[in-house]
GROMACS .gro file of C-alpha atoms in nm:
model
  373
    1UNK     CA    1  13.027   8.276   9.205
    2UNK     CA    2  12.917   8.631   9.133
    3UNK     CA    3  12.651   8.827   9.317
    4UNK     CA    4  12.786   8.848   9.673
    5UNK     CA    5  12.813   9.228   9.659
    6UNK     CA    6  12.551   9.491   9.732
    7UNK     CA    7  12.542   9.871   9.730
    8UNK     CA    8  12.714  10.152   9.541
    9UNK     CA    9  12.880  10.395   9.785
   10UNK     CA   10  12.801  10.204  10.104
   11UNK     CA   11  12.910   9.875   9.952
   12UNK     CA   12  12.922   9.531  10.115
   13UNK     CA   13  13.069   9.197  10.012
   14UNK     CA   14  12.970   8.886  10.210
   15UNK     CA   15  13.149   8.552  10.222
   16UNK     CA   16  13.136   8.211  10.392
   17UNK     CA   17  12.919   7.900  10.420
   18UNK     CA   18  12.689   7.752  10.680
   19UNK     CA   19  12.930   7.471  10.772
   20UNK     CA   20  13.259   7.634  10.680
   21UNK     CA   21  13.507   7.790  10.922
   22UNK     CA   22  13.306   8.109  10.942
   23UNK     CA   23  13.115   8.384  10.764
   24UNK     CA   24  13.187   8.752  10.723
   25UNK     CA   25  13.145   9.081  10.545
   26UNK     CA   26  13.361   9.363  10.415
   27UNK     CA   27  13.206   9.713  10.414
   28UNK     CA   28  13.355   9.967  10.176
   29UNK     CA   29  13.251  10.332  10.184
   30UNK     CA   30  13.156  10.387  10.546
   31UNK     CA   31  13.262  10.745  10.629
   32UNK     CA   32  13.547  10.802  10.873
   33UNK     CA   33  13.466  10.925  11.223
   34UNK     CA   34  13.162  10.709  11.302
   35UNK     CA   35  13.171  10.577  11.658
   36UNK     CA   36  13.163  10.197  11.628
   37UNK     CA   37  13.235   9.896  11.845
   38UNK     CA   38  13.132   9.534  11.889
   39UNK     CA   39  12.868   9.653  12.137
   40UNK     CA   40  12.688   9.836  11.855
   41UNK     CA   41  12.665   9.519  11.648
   42UNK     CA   42  12.597   9.236  11.896
   43UNK     CA   43  12.237   9.340  11.980
   44UNK     CA   44  12.154   9.289  11.612
   45UNK     CA   45  12.340   8.957  11.599
   46UNK     CA   46  12.161   8.833  11.910
   47UNK     CA   47  11.822   8.897  11.751
   48UNK     CA   48  11.915   8.676  11.455
   49UNK     CA   49  12.117   8.397  11.621
   50UNK     CA   50  11.976   8.043  11.645
   51UNK     CA   51  11.850   7.870  11.958
   52UNK     CA   52  11.673   8.174  12.104
   53UNK     CA   53  11.332   8.006  12.159
   54UNK     CA   54  11.120   7.699  12.079
   55UNK     CA   55  11.056   7.820  11.726
   56UNK     CA   56  11.415   7.838  11.602
   57UNK     CA   57  11.675   7.577  11.517
   58UNK     CA   58  11.847   7.417  11.818
   59UNK     CA   59  12.187   7.488  11.665
   60UNK     CA   60  12.387   7.669  11.933
   61UNK     CA   61  12.596   7.954  11.799
   62UNK     CA   62  12.708   8.259  11.998
   63UNK     CA   63  12.756   8.450  11.671
   64UNK     CA   64  13.023   8.666  11.834
   65UNK     CA   65  13.133   8.929  11.587
   66UNK     CA   66  13.500   9.010  11.535
   67UNK     CA   67  13.594   9.348  11.388
   68UNK     CA   68  13.916   9.285  11.196
   69UNK     CA   69  13.978   9.620  11.030
   70UNK     CA   70  13.848   9.970  10.965
   71UNK     CA   71  13.808  10.082  11.327
   72UNK     CA   72  14.069  10.255  11.544
   73UNK     CA   73  14.021  10.406  11.889
   74UNK     CA   74  13.648  10.344  11.862
   75UNK     CA   75  13.603  10.533  11.534
   76UNK     CA   76  13.575  10.419  11.174
   77UNK     CA   77  13.884  10.511  10.973
   78UNK     CA   78  13.723  10.532  10.629
   79UNK     CA   79  13.904  10.216  10.519
   80UNK     CA   80  13.726   9.882  10.459
   81UNK     CA   81  13.555   9.743  10.769
   82UNK     CA   82  13.603   9.367  10.782
   83UNK     CA   83  13.399   9.158  11.026
   84UNK     CA   84  13.356   8.785  11.078
   85UNK     CA   85  13.182   8.520  11.289
   86UNK     CA   86  13.342   8.180  11.341
   87UNK     CA   87  13.115   7.874  11.316
   88UNK     CA   88  13.119   7.651  11.622
   89UNK     CA   89  12.826   7.407  11.622
   90UNK     CA   90  12.822   7.243  11.280
   91UNK     CA   91  12.664   6.896  11.263
   92UNK     CA   92  12.767   6.828  10.906
   93UNK     CA   93  12.692   6.455  10.931
   94UNK     CA   94  12.324   6.543  10.970
   95UNK     CA   95  12.329   6.635  10.602
   96UNK     CA   96  12.507   6.328  10.459
   97UNK     CA   97  12.177   6.169  10.355
   98UNK     CA   98  12.068   6.465  10.142
   99UNK     CA   99  12.382   6.458   9.925
  100UNK     CA  100  12.212   6.216   9.688
  101UNK     CA  101  11.867   6.373   9.654
  102UNK     CA  102  11.696   6.707   9.607
  103UNK     CA  103  11.496   6.855   9.894
  104UNK     CA  104  11.162   7.010   9.789
  105UNK     CA  105  11.163   7.389   9.822
  106UNK     CA  106  11.542   7.413   9.849
  107UNK     CA  107  11.816   7.533   9.615
  108UNK     CA  108  11.971   7.183   9.588
  109UNK     CA  109  11.855   7.112   9.233
  110UNK     CA  110  11.922   7.456   9.085
  111UNK     CA  111  12.263   7.479   9.255
  112UNK     CA  112  12.363   7.140   9.110
  113UNK     CA  113  12.240   7.239   8.765
  114UNK     CA  114  12.428   7.570   8.771
  115UNK     CA  115  12.763   7.463   8.921
  116UNK     CA  116  12.777   7.087   8.868
  117UNK     CA  117  12.807   7.018   9.241
  118UNK     CA  118  12.695   7.169   9.569
  119UNK     CA  119  12.789   7.205   9.935
  120UNK     CA  120  12.504   7.002  10.084
  121UNK     CA  121  12.602   7.077  10.445
  122UNK     CA  122  12.318   7.301  10.551
  123UNK     CA  123  12.287   7.452  10.205
  124UNK     CA  124  12.635   7.603  10.195
  125UNK     CA  125  12.617   7.953  10.049
  126UNK     CA  126  12.240   7.917  10.004
  127UNK     CA  127  12.186   7.872  10.377
  128UNK     CA  128  11.995   8.126  10.581
  129UNK     CA  129  12.305   8.145  10.801
  130UNK     CA  130  12.460   8.363  10.531
  131UNK     CA  131  12.235   8.644  10.653
  132UNK     CA  132  12.440   8.697  10.968
  133UNK     CA  133  12.695   8.884  10.755
  134UNK     CA  134  12.420   9.112  10.625
  135UNK     CA  135  12.300   9.178  10.979
  136UNK     CA  136  12.648   9.280  11.092
  137UNK     CA  137  12.676   9.523  10.800
  138UNK     CA  138  12.321   9.647  10.859
  139UNK     CA  139  12.407   9.730  11.220
  140UNK     CA  140  12.681   9.962  11.094
  141UNK     CA  141  12.443  10.117  10.841
  142UNK     CA  142  12.184  10.172  11.115
  143UNK     CA  143  12.446  10.343  11.333
  144UNK     CA  144  12.529  10.575  11.044
  145UNK     CA  145  12.160  10.655  10.983
  146UNK     CA  146  12.110  10.745  11.349
  147UNK     CA  147  12.362  11.025  11.303
  148UNK     CA  148  12.096  11.185  11.082
  149UNK     CA  149  11.797  11.107  11.303
  150UNK     CA  150  11.680  10.813  11.090
  151UNK     CA  151  11.544  10.512  11.280
  152UNK     CA  152  11.475  10.176  11.113
  153UNK     CA  153  11.254   9.919  11.288
  154UNK     CA  154  11.122   9.584  11.165
  155UNK     CA  155  10.874   9.350  11.332
  156UNK     CA  156  10.659   9.046  11.261
  157UNK     CA  157  10.343   9.158  11.080
  158UNK     CA  158  10.184   8.812  11.052
  159UNK     CA  159  10.247   8.441  11.100
  160UNK     CA  160  10.024   8.215  10.893
  161UNK     CA  161   9.684   8.382  10.902
  162UNK     CA  162   9.749   8.546  11.241
  163UNK     CA  163   9.807   8.918  11.184
  164UNK     CA  164   9.873   9.216  11.408
  165UNK     CA  165   9.544   9.388  11.494
  166UNK     CA  166   9.424   9.681  11.286
  167UNK     CA  167   9.470   9.929  11.571
  168UNK     CA  168   9.840   9.842  11.585
  169UNK     CA  169   9.895   9.854  11.210
  170UNK     CA  170   9.700  10.179  11.173
  171UNK     CA  171   9.929  10.342  11.430
  172UNK     CA  172  10.255  10.177  11.326
  173UNK     CA  173  10.454  10.494  11.394
  174UNK     CA  174  10.382  10.432  11.764
  175UNK     CA  175  10.535  10.083  11.758
  176UNK     CA  176  10.844  10.082  11.981
  177UNK     CA  177  11.157   9.870  11.973
  178UNK     CA  178  11.083   9.770  12.334
  179UNK     CA  179  10.745   9.624  12.232
  180UNK     CA  180  10.911   9.432  11.948
  181UNK     CA  181  11.193   9.293  12.165
  182UNK     CA  182  10.953   9.190  12.442
  183UNK     CA  183  10.786   8.940  12.209
  184UNK     CA  184  10.931   8.592  12.152
  185UNK     CA  185  10.830   8.631  11.787
  186UNK     CA  186  10.918   9.004  11.761
  187UNK     CA  187  10.546   9.075  11.724
  188UNK     CA  188  10.460   9.403  11.904
  189UNK     CA  189  10.132   9.284  12.057
  190UNK     CA  190  10.106   9.039  12.350
  191UNK     CA  191   9.776   8.876  12.255
  192UNK     CA  192   9.876   8.825  11.893
  193UNK     CA  193  10.210   8.678  12.006
  194UNK     CA  194  10.026   8.423  12.222
  195UNK     CA  195   9.799   8.321  11.935
  196UNK     CA  196  10.096   8.285  11.700
  197UNK     CA  197  10.288   8.077  11.957
  198UNK     CA  198   9.994   7.835  11.992
  199UNK     CA  199   9.967   7.811  11.615
  200UNK     CA  200  10.339   7.732  11.580
  201UNK     CA  201  10.331   7.466  11.855
  202UNK     CA  202  10.059   7.288  11.658
  203UNK     CA  203  10.257   7.326  11.336
  204UNK     CA  204  10.560   7.165  11.504
  205UNK     CA  205  10.349   6.872  11.627
  206UNK     CA  206  10.239   6.816  11.268
  207UNK     CA  207  10.609   6.810  11.159
  208UNK     CA  208  10.526   7.107  10.941
  209UNK     CA  209  10.629   7.473  10.902
  210UNK     CA  210  10.473   7.815  10.847
  211UNK     CA  211  10.531   8.131  10.649
  212UNK     CA  212  10.467   8.490  10.747
  213UNK     CA  213  10.528   8.858  10.678
  214UNK     CA  214  10.782   9.105  10.818
  215UNK     CA  215  10.702   9.475  10.809
  216UNK     CA  216  10.971   9.742  10.834
  217UNK     CA  217  10.934  10.114  10.892
  218UNK     CA  218  11.190  10.394  10.873
  219UNK     CA  219  11.121  10.721  11.053
  220UNK     CA  220  11.297  11.052  11.003
  221UNK     CA  221  11.382  11.003  10.636
  222UNK     CA  222  11.458  11.319  10.440
  223UNK     CA  223  11.301  11.374  10.102
  224UNK     CA  224  11.515  11.290   9.802
  225UNK     CA  225  11.649  10.936   9.860
  226UNK     CA  226  11.635  10.727   9.544
  227UNK     CA  227  11.665  10.796   9.174
  228UNK     CA  228  11.370  10.841   8.935
  229UNK     CA  229  11.446  10.562   8.686
  230UNK     CA  230  11.626  10.231   8.751
  231UNK     CA  231  11.757  10.307   9.098
  232UNK     CA  232  11.426  10.395   9.260
  233UNK     CA  233  11.409  10.364   9.638
  234UNK     CA  234  11.140  10.099   9.606
  235UNK     CA  235  11.339   9.916   9.336
  236UNK     CA  236  11.646   9.906   9.560
  237UNK     CA  237  11.436   9.781   9.852
  238UNK     CA  238  11.284   9.517   9.627
  239UNK     CA  239  11.627   9.393   9.521
  240UNK     CA  240  11.754   9.394   9.879
  241UNK     CA  241  11.461   9.200  10.022
  242UNK     CA  242  11.417   8.963   9.730
  243UNK     CA  243  11.782   8.868   9.777
  244UNK     CA  244  11.676   8.691  10.100
  245UNK     CA  245  11.629   8.323  10.021
  246UNK     CA  246  11.277   8.273  10.156
  247UNK     CA  247  11.118   8.600  10.038
  248UNK     CA  248  10.848   8.555   9.772
  249UNK     CA  249  10.680   8.898   9.768
  250UNK     CA  250  10.761   9.259   9.862
  251UNK     CA  251  10.514   9.543   9.914
  252UNK     CA  252  10.562   9.918   9.959
  253UNK     CA  253  10.290  10.112  10.140
  254UNK     CA  254   9.945   9.982  10.046
  255UNK     CA  255  10.108   9.730   9.815
  256UNK     CA  256   9.863   9.489   9.651
  257UNK     CA  257   9.571   9.669   9.814
  258UNK     CA  258   9.646   9.966   9.584
  259UNK     CA  259   9.559   9.749   9.283
  260UNK     CA  260   9.207   9.711   9.421
  261UNK     CA  261   9.170  10.082   9.503
  262UNK     CA  262   9.071  10.391   9.305
  263UNK     CA  263   9.277  10.701   9.249
  264UNK     CA  264   9.064  10.899   9.492
  265UNK     CA  265   9.105  10.647   9.771
  266UNK     CA  266   9.471  10.567   9.709
  267UNK     CA  267   9.618  10.913   9.644
  268UNK     CA  268   9.783  11.082   9.942
  269UNK     CA  269   9.662  11.442   9.947
  270UNK     CA  270   9.916  11.707  10.042
  271UNK     CA  271   9.852  11.926  10.344
  272UNK     CA  272  10.038  12.188  10.545
  273UNK     CA  273  10.159  12.073  10.886
  274UNK     CA  274  10.357  12.313  11.102
  275UNK     CA  275  10.404  12.529  10.790
  276UNK     CA  276  10.561  12.239  10.603
  277UNK     CA  277  10.432  12.019  10.321
  278UNK     CA  278  10.307  11.682  10.448
  279UNK     CA  279  10.059  11.411  10.345
  280UNK     CA  280   9.717  11.344  10.492
  281UNK     CA  281   9.766  10.967  10.444
  282UNK     CA  282  10.056  10.739  10.357
  283UNK     CA  283   9.931  10.486  10.103
  284UNK     CA  284  10.254  10.543   9.908
  285UNK     CA  285  10.458  10.405  10.198
  286UNK     CA  286  10.689  10.705  10.195
  287UNK     CA  287  10.792  10.675   9.829
  288UNK     CA  288  10.674  10.885   9.532
  289UNK     CA  289  10.827  10.845   9.189
  290UNK     CA  290  11.096  10.622   9.335
  291UNK     CA  291  11.207  10.900   9.574
  292UNK     CA  292  11.148  10.927   9.949
  293UNK     CA  293  10.879  11.186  10.023
  294UNK     CA  294  10.970  11.261  10.385
  295UNK     CA  295  10.698  11.048  10.544
  296UNK     CA  296  10.748  10.714  10.717
  297UNK     CA  297  10.881  10.442  10.488
  298UNK     CA  298  10.668  10.124  10.503
  299UNK     CA  299  10.785   9.801  10.338
  300UNK     CA  300  10.676   9.439  10.383
  301UNK     CA  301  10.845   9.112  10.289
  302UNK     CA  302  10.650   8.785  10.264
  303UNK     CA  303  10.843   8.471  10.365
  304UNK     CA  304  10.752   8.122  10.249
  305UNK     CA  305  10.728   7.833  10.499
  306UNK     CA  306  11.059   7.672  10.595
  307UNK     CA  307  11.114   7.398  10.333
  308UNK     CA  308  11.303   7.164  10.571
  309UNK     CA  309  11.027   6.970  10.745
  310UNK     CA  310  11.021   6.627  10.911
  311UNK     CA  311  10.692   6.525  10.749
  312UNK     CA  312  10.715   6.275  10.461
  313UNK     CA  313  10.772   6.437  10.120
  314UNK     CA  314  10.814   6.309   9.766
  315UNK     CA  315  11.127   6.388   9.564
  316UNK     CA  316  11.382   6.257   9.311
  317UNK     CA  317  11.742   6.149   9.371
  318UNK     CA  318  12.049   6.183   9.150
  319UNK     CA  319  11.985   5.837   9.004
  320UNK     CA  320  11.654   5.971   8.871
  321UNK     CA  321  11.455   5.758   9.112
  322UNK     CA  322  11.141   5.886   9.284
  323UNK     CA  323  11.171   5.846   9.661
  324UNK     CA  324  11.003   5.940   9.989
  325UNK     CA  325  11.205   6.143  10.241
  326UNK     CA  326  11.187   6.277  10.597
  327UNK     CA  327  11.437   6.558  10.647
  328UNK     CA  328  11.638   6.522  10.967
  329UNK     CA  329  11.849   6.783  11.146
  330UNK     CA  330  11.790   7.110  11.328
  331UNK     CA  331  11.554   7.340  11.144
  332UNK     CA  332  11.331   7.640  11.215
  333UNK     CA  333  10.955   7.573  11.194
  334UNK     CA  334  10.936   7.935  11.081
  335UNK     CA  335  11.203   8.176  10.958
  336UNK     CA  336  11.004   8.496  11.010
  337UNK     CA  337  11.103   8.574  11.371
  338UNK     CA  338  11.475   8.543  11.295
  339UNK     CA  339  11.429   8.725  10.964
  340UNK     CA  340  11.291   9.039  11.130
  341UNK     CA  341  11.636   9.182  11.203
  342UNK     CA  342  11.758   9.072  10.857
  343UNK     CA  343  11.484   9.277  10.689
  344UNK     CA  344  11.576   9.568  10.917
  345UNK     CA  345  11.943   9.532  10.824
  346UNK     CA  346  11.881   9.517  10.448
  347UNK     CA  347  11.654   9.823  10.468
  348UNK     CA  348  11.921  10.012  10.661
  349UNK     CA  349  12.183   9.917  10.400
  350UNK     CA  350  11.967  10.054  10.118
  351UNK     CA  351  11.895  10.378  10.302
  352UNK     CA  352  12.258  10.436  10.404
  353UNK     CA  353  12.374  10.383  10.046
  354UNK     CA  354  12.111  10.617   9.899
  355UNK     CA  355  12.177  10.877  10.169
  356UNK     CA  356  12.542  10.895  10.062
  357UNK     CA  357  12.446  10.905   9.694
  358UNK     CA  358  12.198  11.186   9.753
  359UNK     CA  359  12.469  11.406   9.903
  360UNK     CA  360  12.602  11.476   9.552
  361UNK     CA  361  12.266  11.524   9.378
  362UNK     CA  362  12.271  11.906   9.405
  363UNK     CA  363  12.540  12.164   9.339
  364UNK     CA  364  12.460  12.356   9.656
  365UNK     CA  365  12.532  12.043   9.862
  366UNK     CA  366  12.883  12.028   9.717
  367UNK     CA  367  12.931  12.401   9.772
  368UNK     CA  368  12.863  12.353  10.142
  369UNK     CA  369  13.172  12.130  10.154
  370UNK     CA  370  13.399  12.274   9.884
  371UNK     CA  371  13.271  12.627   9.836
  372UNK     CA  372  13.489  12.929   9.895
  373UNK     CA  373  13.534  13.016  10.261
   0.00000   0.00000   0.00000
């Protein structure tokens, strides 16, 4: 299987299956000298792990990260950083029934067609549990970005048709990590969280599931991240977020709203602020011509409803018979709340990689390191 690698200079390779012995990641290209420990990574893992509230799978996993290489005396050594999490609470028998049929909305059919067989235990490599490896790597990327004053923060933008109020979204730069973490759904508004909780309780009673949107912002970005042609910042973000199994749409800045706007209303006029060039608005979401423009990065990922639902569905089995099914097991009625930190991690990975690449984009940058003393 190809395609388990991501990044150019800050490069990751993930491995493992939902019901295997464990999952992990190898990071290549992290600079030496970065302070790093398990304590830097576990807060990210805890935000993603199952069993945190009534709206996540009841699978109980501590998701304790083990750092196997690349760190010595609390500092990265510049060599590959290998990390893993051991699986502990697999109920593989819960999936025996699905071995002979294809679940609607899942990768069962396409996986079988591509490889000739599949690991049906929780989706194997296609499982959302694979994202824990990305989160571990993203925590390291976020720690590296903080060295340069760059902060990445994701939160739940909407669940179903329940969206954060306009006053919150219009002042997104004031959204704090504390407000995000204080919400059961990582939605930085108490009233909206309550409405979304009520909505999800009703969805669960109906044996159904819901989709939603995660928004991510990055503050403190320098200008210059991203390349002007194929490796645009927005193109890299699109690839990163579309690589998440349940993501069906990605927006930068105004996104689809821009298609219904005019040039006069959508253009961000330049102004002087504290004797520096800035923008009066941020419809571009911090990206112009595929390159970061120094303003806050704004990206959104739309997640489809969880396809594993207990309500009766129609499908086809391997004997080419049409059947009715009710999917059993432990499943999230919504993936959005657990996906918040995954979106944050993938965004951090993109930015860390492009930050390293940008360091060699100008001769004077190299002269600062290798010029004559």
